[in-house]
């Protein structure tokens, strides 16, 4: 995670996420998210049709994640398409759909081996092929030679295709060390609220950009895994990706800048942004529940 200054007071060195929960405004955000999630889970539609709400939330979350990465398709276009192997935008939407769906299958593995899950998500996103950024300049042989970049963190000198994130790119050696530290935190566990852990993992992955491509999709999928696996959103019906998109990509990236700054104020901005995103995802699924109740969906 970021080497951010921590608030004054004793801190458990084995649980560096815990102090983040005590930062001003974070506890209020955590409580607001909890209440919002409880409300949508209490909706009468959830008693018998929760699987439909989950399916819709996954679809809408994937669409929003793809939009943040540069492929802003209408929901109905995503819904009706079956072939995502065409142009670059189609491939990006297909990658988002695959990653979001795969995330739901990896909850138990995440608790034991988060780095394995991240590698799997990158492999799924890339469709088993070399990321575009890793391919050589027009030489098919170069592309074949870089097929082993899929499913593993980048090495020194390997490029990254994440055009909207303008933060300084950490060196590959630093990425490896920080990934190991992040994995240790996840495996060890933390007393920090799920929102805090999910926010830090999301922010850290997007700041590091450990893979040659699809880092945003993977970071947002990891956030989803934590929110679901923690029990905060066990049925995966609160698509935070929708909430990250709603205020616009610029607002999302500005909040990420706060995380990358490592300051307490920046961390609060990022965590509360993530909290608002979950609440907007709750609003989205509440609308789905209302539509199902009316028979309109």
Coordinates of C-alpha atoms in Angstrom, one line a residue:
X1 CA 0.0 0.0 0.0
X2 CA 1.0 3.7 -0.2
X3 CA 3.6 4.8 2.3
X4 CA 1.1 7.4 3.7
X5 CA 1.6 9.2 7.0
X6 CA -0.6 7.8 9.7
X7 CA -2.6 9.7 12.4
X8 CA -0.9 10.1 15.7
X9 CA -1.4 7.4 18.3
X10 CA -0.4 3.7 18.7
X11 CA -0.7 1.5 15.6
X12 CA -0.4 -2.2 15.2
X13 CA 2.5 -2.7 12.8
X14 CA 1.0 -6.0 11.8
X15 CA -2.3 -4.3 10.8
X16 CA -1.3 -1.1 8.9
X17 CA -4.8 -0.7 7.5
X18 CA -6.5 -0.3 10.8
X19 CA -5.5 3.3 11.4
X20 CA -7.1 4.3 8.2
X21 CA -10.5 3.5 9.7
X22 CA -9.8 6.2 12.3
X23 CA -9.1 9.0 9.8
X24 CA -11.7 11.8 9.9
X25 CA -14.8 11.0 7.9
X26 CA -14.0 7.4 7.2
X27 CA -16.1 5.9 10.0
X28 CA -19.1 8.0 8.8
X29 CA -18.5 6.7 5.2
X30 CA -18.3 3.1 6.5
X31 CA -21.5 3.5 8.4
X32 CA -23.4 5.2 5.6
X33 CA -22.4 2.3 3.2
X34 CA -23.5 -0.3 5.7
X35 CA -26.9 1.3 6.1
X36 CA -27.3 1.6 2.3
X37 CA -26.4 -2.0 1.7
X38 CA -28.7 -3.2 4.5
X39 CA -31.6 -1.3 2.9
X40 CA -31.2 -2.9 -0.6
X41 CA -30.8 -6.3 1.0
X42 CA -34.1 -5.7 2.8
X43 CA -36.0 -5.0 -0.4
X44 CA -38.8 -7.5 -0.8
X45 CA -37.6 -8.5 -4.3
X46 CA -34.4 -9.8 -2.8
X47 CA -36.4 -12.6 -1.1
X48 CA -37.1 -14.5 -4.2
X49 CA -35.3 -12.9 -7.1
X50 CA -31.9 -12.1 -5.7
X51 CA -30.2 -14.1 -8.5
X52 CA -31.7 -11.8 -11.1
X53 CA -30.5 -8.7 -9.2
X54 CA -27.1 -10.2 -9.0
X55 CA -26.9 -10.9 -12.7
X56 CA -28.0 -7.4 -13.5
X57 CA -25.5 -5.9 -11.1
X58 CA -22.7 -7.9 -12.6
X59 CA -23.6 -6.8 -16.1
X60 CA -23.9 -3.1 -15.1
X61 CA -20.7 -3.2 -13.1
X62 CA -18.8 -4.7 -16.1
X63 CA -20.2 -2.1 -18.4
X64 CA -19.2 0.7 -16.1
X65 CA -15.7 -0.8 -15.6
X66 CA -15.2 -0.9 -19.4
X67 CA -16.4 2.7 -19.7
X68 CA -13.9 3.8 -17.2
X69 CA -11.2 2.1 -19.3
X70 CA -12.4 3.8 -22.5
X71 CA -15.2 1.7 -24.0
X72 CA -18.4 3.5 -23.0
X73 CA -21.1 1.4 -24.5
X74 CA -24.8 1.7 -23.8
X75 CA -26.1 -1.0 -21.5
X76 CA -28.4 -2.4 -24.1
X77 CA -25.6 -2.7 -26.6
X78 CA -23.6 -4.8 -24.0
X79 CA -26.6 -6.9 -23.3
X80 CA -27.4 -7.8 -26.9
X81 CA -23.9 -8.5 -28.1
X82 CA -22.4 -11.9 -28.2
X83 CA -19.2 -11.3 -30.1
X84 CA -16.6 -9.2 -28.5
X85 CA -13.6 -10.1 -30.6
X86 CA -13.9 -7.2 -33.1
X87 CA -12.4 -3.8 -32.6
X88 CA -10.4 -2.6 -29.6
X89 CA -13.5 -1.3 -27.7
X90 CA -15.3 -4.5 -28.2
X91 CA -12.4 -6.5 -26.9
X92 CA -12.2 -4.2 -23.8
X93 CA -15.9 -4.7 -23.1
X94 CA -15.5 -8.4 -23.5
X95 CA -12.5 -8.3 -21.1
X96 CA -14.6 -6.4 -18.5
X97 CA -17.4 -9.0 -18.8
X98 CA -15.1 -11.9 -18.4
X99 CA -13.1 -10.4 -15.5
X100 CA -16.3 -9.4 -13.5
X101 CA -17.8 -12.8 -14.0
X102 CA -14.6 -14.6 -13.1
X103 CA -14.2 -12.5 -9.9
X104 CA -17.2 -14.2 -8.4
X105 CA -15.6 -17.6 -8.8
X106 CA -12.3 -16.7 -7.0
X107 CA -13.4 -15.7 -3.5
X108 CA -12.0 -18.7 -1.6
X109 CA -8.7 -18.5 -3.6
X110 CA -8.4 -14.8 -2.8
X111 CA -8.2 -15.3 0.9
X112 CA -5.3 -17.8 0.5
X113 CA -3.4 -16.5 -2.6
X114 CA -4.4 -13.0 -3.8
X115 CA -1.5 -12.8 -6.3
X116 CA -2.7 -16.0 -7.9
X117 CA -6.2 -14.4 -8.3
X118 CA -4.7 -11.3 -9.8
X119 CA -2.7 -13.4 -12.3
X120 CA -5.8 -15.3 -13.2
X121 CA -7.9 -12.1 -13.7
X122 CA -5.2 -10.8 -16.1
X123 CA -5.2 -14.0 -18.0
X124 CA -9.0 -13.9 -18.3
X125 CA -8.9 -10.3 -19.3
X126 CA -6.3 -10.8 -22.0
X127 CA -8.2 -13.9 -23.3
X128 CA -5.0 -15.9 -23.2
X129 CA -3.2 -13.6 -25.6
X130 CA -0.4 -11.1 -25.3
X131 CA -1.6 -7.7 -24.2
X132 CA -1.4 -5.1 -27.0
X133 CA 1.0 -2.9 -25.1
X134 CA 3.5 -5.8 -24.9
X135 CA 3.6 -6.6 -28.6
X136 CA 6.4 -5.3 -30.8
X137 CA 5.9 -2.5 -33.3
X138 CA 4.1 -4.4 -36.1
X139 CA 6.2 -7.6 -35.9
X140 CA 4.1 -10.8 -35.4
X141 CA 7.2 -12.5 -34.1
X142 CA 7.5 -9.9 -31.4
X143 CA 3.9 -10.5 -30.3
X144 CA 4.5 -14.2 -30.1
X145 CA 7.6 -13.7 -28.1
X146 CA 5.7 -11.6 -25.5
X147 CA 2.9 -14.1 -24.9
X148 CA 4.4 -15.0 -21.6
X149 CA 3.6 -11.5 -20.3
X150 CA 0.0 -12.5 -19.8
X151 CA -0.9 -13.5 -16.2
X152 CA 2.3 -12.2 -14.6
X153 CA 3.5 -8.8 -13.3
X154 CA 5.6 -6.8 -15.7
X155 CA 9.3 -6.9 -15.8
X156 CA 11.8 -4.0 -16.1
X157 CA 11.4 -2.3 -19.5
X158 CA 8.0 -3.7 -20.3
X159 CA 5.3 -1.1 -21.2
X160 CA 1.9 -0.6 -19.7
X161 CA -1.3 0.2 -21.6
X162 CA -3.3 2.3 -19.1
X163 CA -3.7 5.6 -20.9
X164 CA -6.1 7.4 -18.5
X165 CA -3.9 7.0 -15.4
X166 CA -1.2 9.6 -15.6
X167 CA 0.4 8.9 -12.3
X168 CA 4.1 8.1 -12.3
X169 CA 4.6 4.5 -13.1
X170 CA 6.5 2.6 -10.3
X171 CA 9.5 0.6 -11.3
X172 CA 9.0 -3.1 -11.7
X173 CA 11.1 -4.0 -8.7
X174 CA 9.0 -1.7 -6.5
X175 CA 5.8 -3.2 -7.9
X176 CA 6.9 -6.7 -7.0
X177 CA 7.7 -5.7 -3.4
X178 CA 4.5 -3.8 -2.9
X179 CA 2.4 -6.6 -4.4
X180 CA 4.0 -9.0 -1.9
X181 CA 3.2 -6.7 1.0
X182 CA -0.3 -6.2 -0.2
X183 CA -0.8 -10.0 -0.5
X184 CA 0.5 -10.5 3.0
X185 CA -2.0 -7.9 4.4
X186 CA -4.8 -9.7 2.7
X187 CA -3.8 -13.2 3.8
X188 CA -3.1 -12.0 7.4
X189 CA -6.3 -10.1 7.6
X190 CA -7.1 -6.8 9.1
X191 CA -9.5 -5.3 11.6
X192 CA -10.2 -2.4 9.2
X193 CA -13.7 -2.2 7.7
X194 CA -14.2 -4.0 4.4
X195 CA -14.7 -0.6 2.7
X196 CA -11.2 0.5 3.8
X197 CA -9.5 -2.7 2.7
X198 CA -11.3 -2.7 -0.7
X199 CA -10.4 0.9 -1.2
X200 CA -6.7 0.3 -0.5
X201 CA -6.5 -2.7 -2.7
X202 CA -8.2 -0.9 -5.5
X203 CA -6.1 2.2 -5.2
X204 CA -2.8 0.2 -4.8
X205 CA -3.4 -1.9 -7.9
X206 CA -4.3 1.0 -10.1
X207 CA -1.4 3.1 -8.8
X208 CA 1.1 0.2 -9.3
X209 CA -0.4 -1.0 -12.7
X210 CA 1.4 -4.3 -12.2
X211 CA 0.4 -5.8 -15.6
X212 CA 0.9 -4.7 -19.1
X213 CA -2.8 -4.1 -19.6
X214 CA -6.2 -4.2 -18.1
X215 CA -5.0 -2.9 -14.7
X216 CA -8.2 -0.8 -14.1
X217 CA -10.5 -3.8 -14.8
X218 CA -8.5 -5.9 -12.4
X219 CA -8.3 -3.3 -9.7
X220 CA -12.1 -2.8 -9.8
X221 CA -12.7 -6.5 -9.8
X222 CA -10.5 -6.9 -6.7
X223 CA -12.5 -4.3 -4.9
X224 CA -15.6 -6.3 -5.8
X225 CA -14.1 -9.5 -4.5
X226 CA -13.3 -7.9 -1.1
X227 CA -16.8 -6.3 -0.7
X228 CA -18.4 -9.7 -1.5
X229 CA -16.0 -11.9 0.4
X230 CA -16.1 -9.7 3.5
X231 CA -19.8 -10.3 3.8
X232 CA -20.7 -6.6 3.2
X233 CA -22.2 -7.5 -0.1
X234 CA -22.3 -11.3 -0.2
X235 CA -24.7 -11.5 -3.2
X236 CA -22.7 -9.0 -5.3
X237 CA -25.6 -6.7 -5.9
X238 CA -23.9 -3.4 -5.2
X239 CA -21.9 -2.5 -8.3
X240 CA -19.3 0.0 -7.1
X241 CA -18.0 0.3 -10.7
X242 CA -21.3 2.0 -11.6
X243 CA -20.6 4.5 -8.8
X244 CA -17.0 5.1 -9.8
X245 CA -18.3 6.0 -13.3
X246 CA -21.3 8.2 -12.4
X247 CA -19.4 11.4 -11.4
X248 CA -17.1 10.9 -14.5
X249 CA -13.7 9.5 -15.1
X250 CA -12.0 12.8 -14.2
X251 CA -13.5 12.6 -10.7
X252 CA -12.4 9.0 -10.3
X253 CA -8.9 9.8 -11.3
X254 CA -8.7 12.8 -9.1
X255 CA -9.7 10.7 -6.1
X256 CA -7.0 8.2 -7.2
X257 CA -4.5 11.0 -7.1
X258 CA -5.4 11.4 -3.4
X259 CA -4.6 7.8 -2.7
X260 CA -1.3 8.0 -4.6
X261 CA -0.4 11.2 -2.6
X262 CA -0.1 9.1 0.5
X263 CA -1.4 12.0 2.7
X264 CA -4.2 11.4 5.3
X265 CA -6.4 13.9 3.4
X266 CA -5.8 12.1 0.1
X267 CA -6.5 8.7 1.7
X268 CA -9.8 10.1 3.2
X269 CA -10.8 11.5 -0.2
X270 CA -10.2 8.1 -1.9
X271 CA -11.9 6.0 0.7
X272 CA -14.9 8.2 0.9
X273 CA -15.0 8.3 -2.9
X274 CA -15.1 4.5 -2.9
X275 CA -17.8 4.6 -0.2
X276 CA -20.0 6.9 -2.3
X277 CA -19.4 4.6 -5.3
X278 CA -20.8 1.6 -3.4
X279 CA -23.8 3.7 -2.3
X280 CA -24.4 4.7 -6.0
X281 CA -24.2 1.0 -6.8
X282 CA -26.8 0.4 -4.2
X283 CA -29.0 3.0 -5.8
X284 CA -28.6 1.3 -9.2
X285 CA -29.6 -2.1 -7.8
X286 CA -32.5 -0.6 -5.8
X287 CA -33.8 0.7 -9.2
X288 CA -33.4 -2.8 -10.6
X289 CA -35.4 -4.2 -7.7
X290 CA -38.1 -1.6 -8.2
X291 CA -38.3 -2.5 -11.9
X292 CA -38.6 -6.2 -11.2
X293 CA -41.3 -5.5 -8.6
X294 CA -43.3 -3.5 -11.3
X295 CA -42.7 -6.3 -13.8
X296 CA -40.7 -3.9 -16.0
X297 CA -37.5 -5.9 -16.0

